[in-house]
Coordinates of C-alpha atoms and ligand atoms in Angstrom, one line a residue:
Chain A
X1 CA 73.4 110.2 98.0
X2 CA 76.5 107.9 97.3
X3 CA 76.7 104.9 99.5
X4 CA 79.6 102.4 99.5
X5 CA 79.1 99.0 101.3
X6 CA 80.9 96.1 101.5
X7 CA 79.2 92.9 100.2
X8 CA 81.6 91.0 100.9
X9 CA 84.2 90.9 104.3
X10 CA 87.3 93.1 104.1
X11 CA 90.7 92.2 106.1
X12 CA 91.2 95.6 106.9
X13 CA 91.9 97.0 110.5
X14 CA 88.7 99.4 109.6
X15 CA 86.6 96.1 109.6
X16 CA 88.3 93.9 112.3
X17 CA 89.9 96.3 114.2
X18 CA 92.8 93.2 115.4
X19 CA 94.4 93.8 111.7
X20 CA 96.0 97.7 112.8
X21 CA 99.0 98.3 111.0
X22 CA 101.0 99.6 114.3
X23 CA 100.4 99.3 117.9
X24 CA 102.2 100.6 121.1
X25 CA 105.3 99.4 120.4
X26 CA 106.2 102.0 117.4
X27 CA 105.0 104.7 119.3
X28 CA 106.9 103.7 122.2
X29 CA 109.9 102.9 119.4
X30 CA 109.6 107.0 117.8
X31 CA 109.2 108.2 121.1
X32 CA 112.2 106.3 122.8
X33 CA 114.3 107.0 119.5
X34 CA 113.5 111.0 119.6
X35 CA 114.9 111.2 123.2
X36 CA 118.0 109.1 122.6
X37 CA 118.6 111.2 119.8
X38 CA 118.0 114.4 121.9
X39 CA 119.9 113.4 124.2
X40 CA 123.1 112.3 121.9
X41 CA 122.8 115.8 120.3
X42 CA 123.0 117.7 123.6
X43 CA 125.6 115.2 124.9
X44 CA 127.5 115.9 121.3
X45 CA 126.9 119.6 121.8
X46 CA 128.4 120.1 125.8
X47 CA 131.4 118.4 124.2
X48 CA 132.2 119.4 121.2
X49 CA 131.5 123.2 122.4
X50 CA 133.7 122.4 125.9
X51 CA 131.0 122.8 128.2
X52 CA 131.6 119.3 129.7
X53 CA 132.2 121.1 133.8
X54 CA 129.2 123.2 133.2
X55 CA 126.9 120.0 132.0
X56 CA 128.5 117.1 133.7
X57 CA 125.5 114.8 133.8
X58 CA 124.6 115.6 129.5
X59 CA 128.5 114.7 129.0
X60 CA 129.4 112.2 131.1
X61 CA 126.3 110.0 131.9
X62 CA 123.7 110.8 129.1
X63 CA 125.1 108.8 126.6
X64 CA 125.3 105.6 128.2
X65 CA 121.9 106.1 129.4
X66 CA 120.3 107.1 125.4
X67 CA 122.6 104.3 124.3
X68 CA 119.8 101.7 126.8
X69 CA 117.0 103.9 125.9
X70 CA 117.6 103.6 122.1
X71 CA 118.4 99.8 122.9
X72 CA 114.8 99.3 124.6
X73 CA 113.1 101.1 121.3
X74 CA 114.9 99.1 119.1
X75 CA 113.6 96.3 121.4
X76 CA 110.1 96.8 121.2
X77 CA 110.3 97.8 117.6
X78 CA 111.6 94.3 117.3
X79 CA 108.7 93.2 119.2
X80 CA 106.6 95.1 116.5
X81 CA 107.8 92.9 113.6
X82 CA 105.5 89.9 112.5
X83 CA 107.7 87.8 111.0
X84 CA 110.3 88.1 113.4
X85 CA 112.8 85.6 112.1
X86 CA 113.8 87.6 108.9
X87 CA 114.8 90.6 110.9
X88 CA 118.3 90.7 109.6
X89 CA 116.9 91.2 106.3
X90 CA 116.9 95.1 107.3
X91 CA 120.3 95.3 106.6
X92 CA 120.7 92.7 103.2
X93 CA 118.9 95.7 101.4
X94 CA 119.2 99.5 101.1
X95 CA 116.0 100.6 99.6
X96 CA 116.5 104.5 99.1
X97 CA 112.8 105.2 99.0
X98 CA 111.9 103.3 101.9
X99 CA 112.4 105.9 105.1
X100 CA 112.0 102.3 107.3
X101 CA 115.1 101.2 105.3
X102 CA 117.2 104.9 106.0
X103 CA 115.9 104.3 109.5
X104 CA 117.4 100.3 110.2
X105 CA 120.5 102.2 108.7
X106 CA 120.2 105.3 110.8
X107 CA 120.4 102.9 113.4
X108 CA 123.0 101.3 112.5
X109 CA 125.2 104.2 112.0
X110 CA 124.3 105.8 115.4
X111 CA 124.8 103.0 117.4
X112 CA 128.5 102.6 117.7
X113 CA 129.1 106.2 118.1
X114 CA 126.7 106.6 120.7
X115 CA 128.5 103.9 122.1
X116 CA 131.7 105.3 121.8
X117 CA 130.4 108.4 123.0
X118 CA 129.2 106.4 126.2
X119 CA 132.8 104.8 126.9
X120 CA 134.4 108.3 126.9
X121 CA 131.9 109.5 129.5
X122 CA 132.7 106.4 131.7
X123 CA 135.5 107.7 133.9
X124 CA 134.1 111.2 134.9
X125 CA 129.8 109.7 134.9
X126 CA 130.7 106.5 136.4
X127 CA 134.1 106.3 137.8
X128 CA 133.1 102.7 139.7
X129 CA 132.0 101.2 136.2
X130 CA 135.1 102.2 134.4
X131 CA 137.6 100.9 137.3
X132 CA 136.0 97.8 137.0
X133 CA 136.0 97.3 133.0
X134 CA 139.7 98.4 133.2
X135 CA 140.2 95.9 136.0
X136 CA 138.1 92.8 134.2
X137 CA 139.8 89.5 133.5
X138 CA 142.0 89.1 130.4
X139 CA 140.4 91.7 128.5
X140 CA 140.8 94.2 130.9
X141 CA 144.3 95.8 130.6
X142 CA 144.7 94.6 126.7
X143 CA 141.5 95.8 125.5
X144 CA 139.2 97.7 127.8
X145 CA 141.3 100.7 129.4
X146 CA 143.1 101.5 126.3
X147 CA 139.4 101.6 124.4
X148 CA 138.5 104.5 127.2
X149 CA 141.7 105.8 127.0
X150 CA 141.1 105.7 122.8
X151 CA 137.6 107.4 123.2
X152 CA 138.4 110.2 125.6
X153 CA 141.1 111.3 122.7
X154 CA 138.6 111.1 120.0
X155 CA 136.2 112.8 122.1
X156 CA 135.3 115.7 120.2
X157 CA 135.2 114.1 116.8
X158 CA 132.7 111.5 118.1
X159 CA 130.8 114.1 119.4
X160 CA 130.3 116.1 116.7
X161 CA 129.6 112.7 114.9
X162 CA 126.8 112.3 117.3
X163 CA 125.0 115.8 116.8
X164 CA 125.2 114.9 113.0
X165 CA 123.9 111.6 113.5
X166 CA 121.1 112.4 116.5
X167 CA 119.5 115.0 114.3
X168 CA 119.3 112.3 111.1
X169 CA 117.3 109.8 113.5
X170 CA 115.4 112.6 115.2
X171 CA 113.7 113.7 111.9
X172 CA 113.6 109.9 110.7
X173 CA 111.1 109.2 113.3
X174 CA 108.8 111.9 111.7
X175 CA 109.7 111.3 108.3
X176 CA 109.2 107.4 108.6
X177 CA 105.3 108.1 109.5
X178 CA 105.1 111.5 107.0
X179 CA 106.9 109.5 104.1
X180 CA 103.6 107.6 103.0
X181 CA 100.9 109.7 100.9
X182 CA 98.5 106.7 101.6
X183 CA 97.7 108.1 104.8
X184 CA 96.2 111.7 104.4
X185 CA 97.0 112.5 108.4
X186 CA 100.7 111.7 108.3
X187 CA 101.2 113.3 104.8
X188 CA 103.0 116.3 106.2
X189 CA 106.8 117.3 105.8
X190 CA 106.5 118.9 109.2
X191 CA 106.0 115.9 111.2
X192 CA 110.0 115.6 110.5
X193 CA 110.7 118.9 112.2
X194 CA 107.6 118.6 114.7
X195 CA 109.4 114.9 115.9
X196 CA 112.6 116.1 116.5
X197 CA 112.2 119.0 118.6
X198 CA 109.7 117.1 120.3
X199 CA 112.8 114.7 121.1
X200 CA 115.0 116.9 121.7
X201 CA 112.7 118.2 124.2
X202 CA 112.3 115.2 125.8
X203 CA 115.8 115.3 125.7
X204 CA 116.4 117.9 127.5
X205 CA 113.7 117.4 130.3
X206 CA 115.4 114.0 130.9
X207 CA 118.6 116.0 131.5
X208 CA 116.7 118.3 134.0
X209 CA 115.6 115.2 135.7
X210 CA 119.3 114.1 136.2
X211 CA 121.3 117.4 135.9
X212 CA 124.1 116.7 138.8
X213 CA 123.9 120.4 139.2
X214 CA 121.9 123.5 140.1
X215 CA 123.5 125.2 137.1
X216 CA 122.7 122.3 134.3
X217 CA 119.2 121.7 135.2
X218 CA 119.0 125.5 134.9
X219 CA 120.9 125.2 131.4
X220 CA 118.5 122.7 130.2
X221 CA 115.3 123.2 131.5
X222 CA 115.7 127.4 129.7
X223 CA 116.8 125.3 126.5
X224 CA 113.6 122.8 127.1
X225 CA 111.2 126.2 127.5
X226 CA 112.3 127.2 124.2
X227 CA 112.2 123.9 122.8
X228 CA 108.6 123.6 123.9
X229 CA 107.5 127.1 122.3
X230 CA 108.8 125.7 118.9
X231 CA 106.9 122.8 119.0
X232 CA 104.1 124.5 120.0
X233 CA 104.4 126.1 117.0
X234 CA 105.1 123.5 114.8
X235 CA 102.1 121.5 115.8
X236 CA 99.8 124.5 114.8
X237 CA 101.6 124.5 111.7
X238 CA 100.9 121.2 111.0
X239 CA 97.0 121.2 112.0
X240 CA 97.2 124.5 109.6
X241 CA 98.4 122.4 107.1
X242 CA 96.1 119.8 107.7
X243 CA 93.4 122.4 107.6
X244 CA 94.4 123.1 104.3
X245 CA 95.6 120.2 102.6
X246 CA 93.1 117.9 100.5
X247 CA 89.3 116.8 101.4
X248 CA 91.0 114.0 102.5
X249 CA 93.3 115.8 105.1
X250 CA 90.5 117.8 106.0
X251 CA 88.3 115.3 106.7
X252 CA 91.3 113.1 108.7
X253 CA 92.0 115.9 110.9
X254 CA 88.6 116.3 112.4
X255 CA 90.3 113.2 114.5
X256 CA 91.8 115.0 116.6
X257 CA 89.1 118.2 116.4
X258 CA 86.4 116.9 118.3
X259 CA 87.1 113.0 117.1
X260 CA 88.4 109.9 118.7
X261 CA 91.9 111.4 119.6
X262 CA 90.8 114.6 120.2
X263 CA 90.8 114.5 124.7
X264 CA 94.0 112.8 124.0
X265 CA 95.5 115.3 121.6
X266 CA 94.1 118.7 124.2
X267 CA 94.4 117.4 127.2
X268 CA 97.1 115.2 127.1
X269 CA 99.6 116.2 124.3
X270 CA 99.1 119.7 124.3
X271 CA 97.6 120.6 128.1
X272 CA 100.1 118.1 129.8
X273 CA 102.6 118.1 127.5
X274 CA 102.9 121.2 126.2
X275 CA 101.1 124.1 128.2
X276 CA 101.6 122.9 131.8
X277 CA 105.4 122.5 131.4
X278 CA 105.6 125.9 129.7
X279 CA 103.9 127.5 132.6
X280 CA 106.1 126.0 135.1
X281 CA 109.0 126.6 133.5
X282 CA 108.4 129.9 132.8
X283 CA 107.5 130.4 136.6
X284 CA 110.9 128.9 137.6
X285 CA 112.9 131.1 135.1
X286 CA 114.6 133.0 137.3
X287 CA 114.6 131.1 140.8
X288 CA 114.7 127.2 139.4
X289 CA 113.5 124.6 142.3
X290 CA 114.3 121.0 141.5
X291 CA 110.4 119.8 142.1
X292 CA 109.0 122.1 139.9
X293 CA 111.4 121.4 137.3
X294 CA 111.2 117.7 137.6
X295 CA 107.7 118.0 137.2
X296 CA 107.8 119.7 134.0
X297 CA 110.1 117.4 132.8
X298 CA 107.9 114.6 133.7
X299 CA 105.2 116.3 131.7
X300 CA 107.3 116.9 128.5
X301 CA 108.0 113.4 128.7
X302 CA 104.4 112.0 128.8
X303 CA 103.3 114.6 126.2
X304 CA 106.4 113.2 124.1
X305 CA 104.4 109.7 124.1
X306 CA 101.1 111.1 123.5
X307 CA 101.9 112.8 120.4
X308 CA 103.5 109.8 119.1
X309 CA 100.9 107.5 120.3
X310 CA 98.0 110.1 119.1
X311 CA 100.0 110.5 115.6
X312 CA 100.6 106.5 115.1
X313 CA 96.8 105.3 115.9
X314 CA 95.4 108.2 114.6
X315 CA 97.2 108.1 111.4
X316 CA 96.5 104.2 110.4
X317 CA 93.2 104.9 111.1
X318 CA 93.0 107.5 107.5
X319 CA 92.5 106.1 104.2
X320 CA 91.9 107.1 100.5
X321 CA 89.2 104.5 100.8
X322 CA 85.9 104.5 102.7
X323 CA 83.2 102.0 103.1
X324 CA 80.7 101.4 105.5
X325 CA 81.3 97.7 106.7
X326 CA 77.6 97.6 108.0
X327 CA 74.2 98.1 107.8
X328 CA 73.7 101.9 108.4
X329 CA 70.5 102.2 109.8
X330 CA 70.8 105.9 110.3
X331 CA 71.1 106.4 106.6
X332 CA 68.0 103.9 105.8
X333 CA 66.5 106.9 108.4
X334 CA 67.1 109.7 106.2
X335 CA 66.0 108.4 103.0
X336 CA 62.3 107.4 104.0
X337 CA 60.5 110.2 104.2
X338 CA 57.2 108.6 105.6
X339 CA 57.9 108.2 109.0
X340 CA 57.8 104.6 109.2
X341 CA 60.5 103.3 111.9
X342 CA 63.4 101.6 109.3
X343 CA 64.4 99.5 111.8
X344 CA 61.1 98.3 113.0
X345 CA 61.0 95.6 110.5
X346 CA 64.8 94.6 111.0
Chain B
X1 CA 108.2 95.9 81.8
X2 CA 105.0 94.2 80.7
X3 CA 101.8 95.7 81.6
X4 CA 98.8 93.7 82.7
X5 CA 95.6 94.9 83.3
X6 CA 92.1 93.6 84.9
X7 CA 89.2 95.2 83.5
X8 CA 85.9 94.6 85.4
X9 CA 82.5 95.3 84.1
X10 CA 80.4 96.8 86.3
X11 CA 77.6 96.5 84.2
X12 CA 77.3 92.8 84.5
X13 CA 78.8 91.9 87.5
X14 CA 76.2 90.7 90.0
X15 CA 78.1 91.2 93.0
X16 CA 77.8 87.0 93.8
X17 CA 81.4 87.4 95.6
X18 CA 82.5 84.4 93.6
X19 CA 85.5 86.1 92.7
X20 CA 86.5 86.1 96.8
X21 CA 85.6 82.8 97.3
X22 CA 88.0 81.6 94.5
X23 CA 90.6 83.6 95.8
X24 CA 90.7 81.8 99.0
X25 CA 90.5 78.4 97.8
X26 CA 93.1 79.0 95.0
X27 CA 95.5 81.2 97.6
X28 CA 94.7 79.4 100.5
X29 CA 93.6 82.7 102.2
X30 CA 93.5 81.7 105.8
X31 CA 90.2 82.0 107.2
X32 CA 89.1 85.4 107.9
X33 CA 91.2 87.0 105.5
X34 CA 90.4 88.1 102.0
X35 CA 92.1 89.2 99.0
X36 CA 89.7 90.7 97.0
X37 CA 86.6 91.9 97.9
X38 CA 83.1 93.2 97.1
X39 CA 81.4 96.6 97.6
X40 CA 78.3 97.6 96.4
X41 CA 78.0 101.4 95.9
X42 CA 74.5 103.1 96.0
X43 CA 73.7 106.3 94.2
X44 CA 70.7 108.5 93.7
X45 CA 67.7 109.3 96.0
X46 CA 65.0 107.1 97.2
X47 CA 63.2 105.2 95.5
X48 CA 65.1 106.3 91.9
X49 CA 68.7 104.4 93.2
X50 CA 71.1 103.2 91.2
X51 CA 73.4 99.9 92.2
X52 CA 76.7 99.0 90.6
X53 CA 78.7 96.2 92.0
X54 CA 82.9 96.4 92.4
X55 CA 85.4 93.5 92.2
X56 CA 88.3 95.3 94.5
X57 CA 91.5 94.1 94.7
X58 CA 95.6 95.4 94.7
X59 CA 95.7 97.4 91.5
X60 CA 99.2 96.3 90.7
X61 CA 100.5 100.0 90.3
X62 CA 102.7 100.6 87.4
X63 CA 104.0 103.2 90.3
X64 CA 103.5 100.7 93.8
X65 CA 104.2 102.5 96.6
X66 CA 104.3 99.6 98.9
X67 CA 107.3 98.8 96.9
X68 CA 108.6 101.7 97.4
X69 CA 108.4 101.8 101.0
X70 CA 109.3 98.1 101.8
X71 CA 113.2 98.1 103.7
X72 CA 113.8 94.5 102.8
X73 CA 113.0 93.7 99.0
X74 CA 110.5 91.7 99.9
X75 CA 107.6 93.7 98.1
X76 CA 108.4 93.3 94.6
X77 CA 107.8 93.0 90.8
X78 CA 107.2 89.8 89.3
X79 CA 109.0 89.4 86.3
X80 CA 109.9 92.8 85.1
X81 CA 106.1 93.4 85.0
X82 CA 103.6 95.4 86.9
X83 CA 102.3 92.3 88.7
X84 CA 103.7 93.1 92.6
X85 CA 104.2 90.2 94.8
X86 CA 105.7 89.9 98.2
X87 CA 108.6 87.3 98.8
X88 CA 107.8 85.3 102.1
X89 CA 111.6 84.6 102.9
X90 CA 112.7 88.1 102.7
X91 CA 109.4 89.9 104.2
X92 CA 109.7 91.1 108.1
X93 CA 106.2 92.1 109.0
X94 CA 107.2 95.6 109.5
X95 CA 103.8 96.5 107.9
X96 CA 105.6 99.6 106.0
X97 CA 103.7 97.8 103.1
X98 CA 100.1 98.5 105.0
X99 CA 100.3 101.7 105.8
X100 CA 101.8 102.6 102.3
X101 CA 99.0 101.1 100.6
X102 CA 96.8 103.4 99.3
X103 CA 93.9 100.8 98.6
X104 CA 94.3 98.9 101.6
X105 CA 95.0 95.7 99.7
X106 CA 97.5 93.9 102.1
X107 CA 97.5 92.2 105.3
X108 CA 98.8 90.2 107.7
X109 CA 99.3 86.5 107.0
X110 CA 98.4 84.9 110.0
X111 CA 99.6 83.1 112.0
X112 CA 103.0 83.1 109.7
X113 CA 103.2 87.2 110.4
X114 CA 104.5 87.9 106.2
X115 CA 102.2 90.2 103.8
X116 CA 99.8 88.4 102.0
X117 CA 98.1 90.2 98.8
X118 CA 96.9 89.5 95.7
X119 CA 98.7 88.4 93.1
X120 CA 96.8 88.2 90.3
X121 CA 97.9 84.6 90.4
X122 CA 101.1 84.8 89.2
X123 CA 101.3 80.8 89.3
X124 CA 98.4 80.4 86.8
X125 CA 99.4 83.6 84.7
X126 CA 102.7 82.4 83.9
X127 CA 101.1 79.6 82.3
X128 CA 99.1 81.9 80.3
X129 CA 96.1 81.3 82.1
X130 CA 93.6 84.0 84.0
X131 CA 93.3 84.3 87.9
X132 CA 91.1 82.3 89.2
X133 CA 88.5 85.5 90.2
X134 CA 88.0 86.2 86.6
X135 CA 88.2 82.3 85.7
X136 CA 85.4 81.7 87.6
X137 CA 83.0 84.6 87.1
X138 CA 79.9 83.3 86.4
X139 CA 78.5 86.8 84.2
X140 CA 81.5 87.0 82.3
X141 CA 82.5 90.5 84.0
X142 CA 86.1 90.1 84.8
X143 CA 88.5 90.4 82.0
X144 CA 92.7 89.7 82.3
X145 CA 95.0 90.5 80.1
X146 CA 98.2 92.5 78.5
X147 CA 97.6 96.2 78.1
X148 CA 100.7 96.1 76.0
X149 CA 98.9 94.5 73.2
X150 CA 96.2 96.8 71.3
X151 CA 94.4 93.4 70.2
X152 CA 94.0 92.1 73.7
X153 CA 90.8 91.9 75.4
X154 CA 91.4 94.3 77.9
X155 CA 92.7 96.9 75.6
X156 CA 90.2 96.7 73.3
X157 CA 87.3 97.2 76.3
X158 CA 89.1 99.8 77.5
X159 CA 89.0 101.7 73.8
X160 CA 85.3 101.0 73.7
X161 CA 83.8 101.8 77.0
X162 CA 83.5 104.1 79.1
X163 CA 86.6 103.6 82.1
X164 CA 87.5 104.3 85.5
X165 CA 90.4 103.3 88.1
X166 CA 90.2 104.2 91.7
X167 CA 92.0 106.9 93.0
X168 CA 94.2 107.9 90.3
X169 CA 95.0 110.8 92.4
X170 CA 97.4 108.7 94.5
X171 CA 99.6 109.0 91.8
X172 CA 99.7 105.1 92.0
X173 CA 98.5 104.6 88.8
X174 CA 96.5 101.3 89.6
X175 CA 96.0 98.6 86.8
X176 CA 92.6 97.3 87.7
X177 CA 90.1 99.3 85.5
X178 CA 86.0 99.5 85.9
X179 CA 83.9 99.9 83.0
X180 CA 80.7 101.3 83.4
Ligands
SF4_401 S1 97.2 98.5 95.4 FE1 98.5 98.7 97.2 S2 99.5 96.7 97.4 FE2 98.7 96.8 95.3 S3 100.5 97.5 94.1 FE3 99.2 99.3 94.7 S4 100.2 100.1 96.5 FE4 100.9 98.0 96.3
SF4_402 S1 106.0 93.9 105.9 FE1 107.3 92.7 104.6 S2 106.7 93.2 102.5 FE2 105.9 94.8 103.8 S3 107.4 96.4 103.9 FE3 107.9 95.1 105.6 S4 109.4 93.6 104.8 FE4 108.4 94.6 103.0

């Protein structure tokens, strides 16, 4: 046998469970950056491919609405940070290694175009909105109406911009956990892949929930069924991968195959998320009805959370290093070979 | 880049934990936190078993992935060496550090939210002396020193005995060594 015990304390998350490494607010951060990025690649793509009358909610509105999504994820991300005073320090430094650094820079990048992209929607999505910005005080007729006049020319070139862009923070989310081989159950390439069609799946199903007509939310809930069926696939990938990767992948899988995360993982992730919203959507392919196809959506959008929120606890929790932090009375058990209870004289 | 090395003899060390409790007082660890720390690994089967003692800290990779992964800067060399410190002013607390950590040898500063690690002392080794942990070890078992020189200490041990790291499979190639 081959025990290893710690003699003395260790400040590691494994001992006092208070130290994890990342909490709710990453998972909420990947999840909420996936479906602003879904949603600024199918805003990008209704544009740039002139589809705007046939999708008027993923042209118009979308993008202002990912632009407060990705705004609240970069919010609780913030919220995440420890030392919260040094957060500029993201962008003092480009560390080409670091996928956190690519990702403050991602950010960066995708903001302004998203933003941009959001302006140009204003007249058609929210006619009311843009009448008033064009009618504010001082900056109003100087600065605001010829900014949306400005955007709707340059439309196309921001949206374009935007597919680009969404699909560079969509795989960053996966990447950022996948990047670090210190923790066997992230160390996958295809949680790059598996993260962004998971947001643009989200993506889409938020688009269901607002399509403005019969025909989009038909457009996008058909795009989110064949969304789901490639994640579906990618996530057995990845638990094949898992399967076969190192003892130490091995072992961390076993997590979410009869482990802590494993209800989670079934039920929620892949039952709620995954299987529910592919029957129902496969029911409504011909006849949509907005209920049922809200309710998928719904579904793809919790599942969206799980797998984050599985793939960020469960992943911390993996380690090359393994101790036992206390006294393992189960072990003393199978060593003494007389009978005698080894706890009786504890 | 100047290589330095702890070598820890596992044959003597006793497992006392002296080594963590210099730590704290010379780093001001806040309470609760270590360092370094102890583990005592068990081998064989009842009643032949076989005890051995390990001093485990950061290995100061000559490859550091924590480094690698940290946005800011603040995760860094000392010196043009393999020594890695963090740099309080410029670290965020994003924890990319923890989780790219293959020994678990960081953590959270608290209440002040930076990454606090071992440093092999860098304020007593640029005086030339040893950390405190192997200063203090009462049966001799900790040994400091430059790997760069053949005549050093640590070199030398590490010609004569026996010599492990820990996970040299991360690809980390950690600079704390266990002789045995
Ligand atoms: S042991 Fe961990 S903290 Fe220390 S240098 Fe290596 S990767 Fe960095
Ligand atoms: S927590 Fe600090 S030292 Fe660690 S990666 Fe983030 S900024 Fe760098």
């Amino acid at each position: 046998m081959r025990e290893e015990v710690l003699a003395s304390v260790l400040a590691n998350p494994r001992v006092e469970p208070h130290l994890a490494i990342w909490g709710w607010q990453i998972a909420t951060y990947l999840f909420l950056g996936g479906l602003s990025a879904g949603l600024l690649i199918f805003s990008g793509w209704v544009v740039a491919t002139r589809r705007v009358g046939r999708a008027p909610f993923a042209a118009n509105r979308a993008p202002l609405i990912g632009l407060i999504i990705l705004s609240i994820g970069m919010g609780t991300l913030f919220l995440d940070l420890e030392r919260k005073i040094n957060v500029w320090r993201f962008y003092a430094y480009l560390n080409p290694t670091s996928p956190m650094s690519w990702g403050a820079w991602i950010l960066i990048a995708v903001f302004p175009v998203f933003a941009l992209l959001a302006v140009a929607g204003l007249p058609d999505g929210f006619p009311q909105l843009a009448g008033k910005l064009r009618e504010l005080p001082v900056v109003g007729k100087s600065t605001m109406a010829p900014l949306i006049d400005m955007c709707g020319v340059i439309r196309s070139p921001l949206a374009v911009a935007g597919i680009g862009l969404g699909v560079a923070l969509g795989i960053y989310t996966g990447v950022l956990l996948s990047g670090f081989n210190a923790r066997p159950f992230w160390h996958s390439a295809l949680l790059g892949p598996l993260f962004l069609v998971s947001g643009l799946s989200t993506g889409a199903a938020l688009l269901v929930l607002g399509a403005g007509t019969a025909e989009e939310r038909h457009l996008f809930s058909h795009i989110d069924l064949g969304l789901i069926v490639v994640e579906i696939a990618l996530v057995f990938l990845f638990l094949i991968d898992m399967l076969n990767g190192d003892a130490l992948q091995q072992h961390s899988v076993f997590l979410v195959l009869g482990g802590g995360a494993t209800e989670l993982f079934w039920i929620g992730f892949i039952g709620l998320g995954l299987a529910v919203p592919l029957t129902l959507e496969t029911a409504i392919w011909q006849r949509s009805t907005a209920l049922i196809a809200g309710v998928a959506s719904v579904l793809v959008l919790v599942g969206g959370f799980l797998l984050r929120d599985v793939m960020v606890t469960t992943g911390q929790q993996t380690s090359w290093a393994s101790f036992h932090n206390q006294f393992n009375a189960s072990l003393l058990a199978k060593l003494r070979t007389d009978g005698e209870n080894p706890n009786g004289r504890f | 880049m100047t290589h330095y090395a702890m070598v820890i003899d596992t044959k003597t060390c006793i497992g006392c934990t002296d080594c963590v409790d210099a730590c704290r007082m010379e780093n001001n660890v806040p309470e609760g936190l270590c360092y370094d720390w102890v583990v005592e690994i068990t081998t064989g089967r009842y009643p032949v078993l076989k005890t051995e003692f390990r001093s485990e800290r950061c290995n100061h990779c000559s490859h550091a992935t924590c480094v690698e992964a940290c946005p800011t800067g603040a995760s860094q060399y000392w010196n043009d060496s393999n020594i890695v410190v963090v740099d309080a002013t410029k670290c965020t607390g994003c924890k990319a550090c923890i989780a790219a950590c293959p020994y678990d040898a960081r953590l959270i500063m608290q209440p002040q939210g930076y990454i606090g690690k071992c440093t092999f002392c860098v304020q007593r080794v640029q005086y030339g002396m040893d950390p405190a942990c192997v200063a203090v070890c009462p049966a001799h078992a900790m040994h400091f020193g430059l790997l760069d020189d053949p005549t050093s200490t640590v070199s030398r041990l590490l010609d004569e005995r026996d010599n492990y790291t820990l996970h040299p499979e991360t690809g980390n190639h950690p600079n704390v060594f266990y002789l045995r």
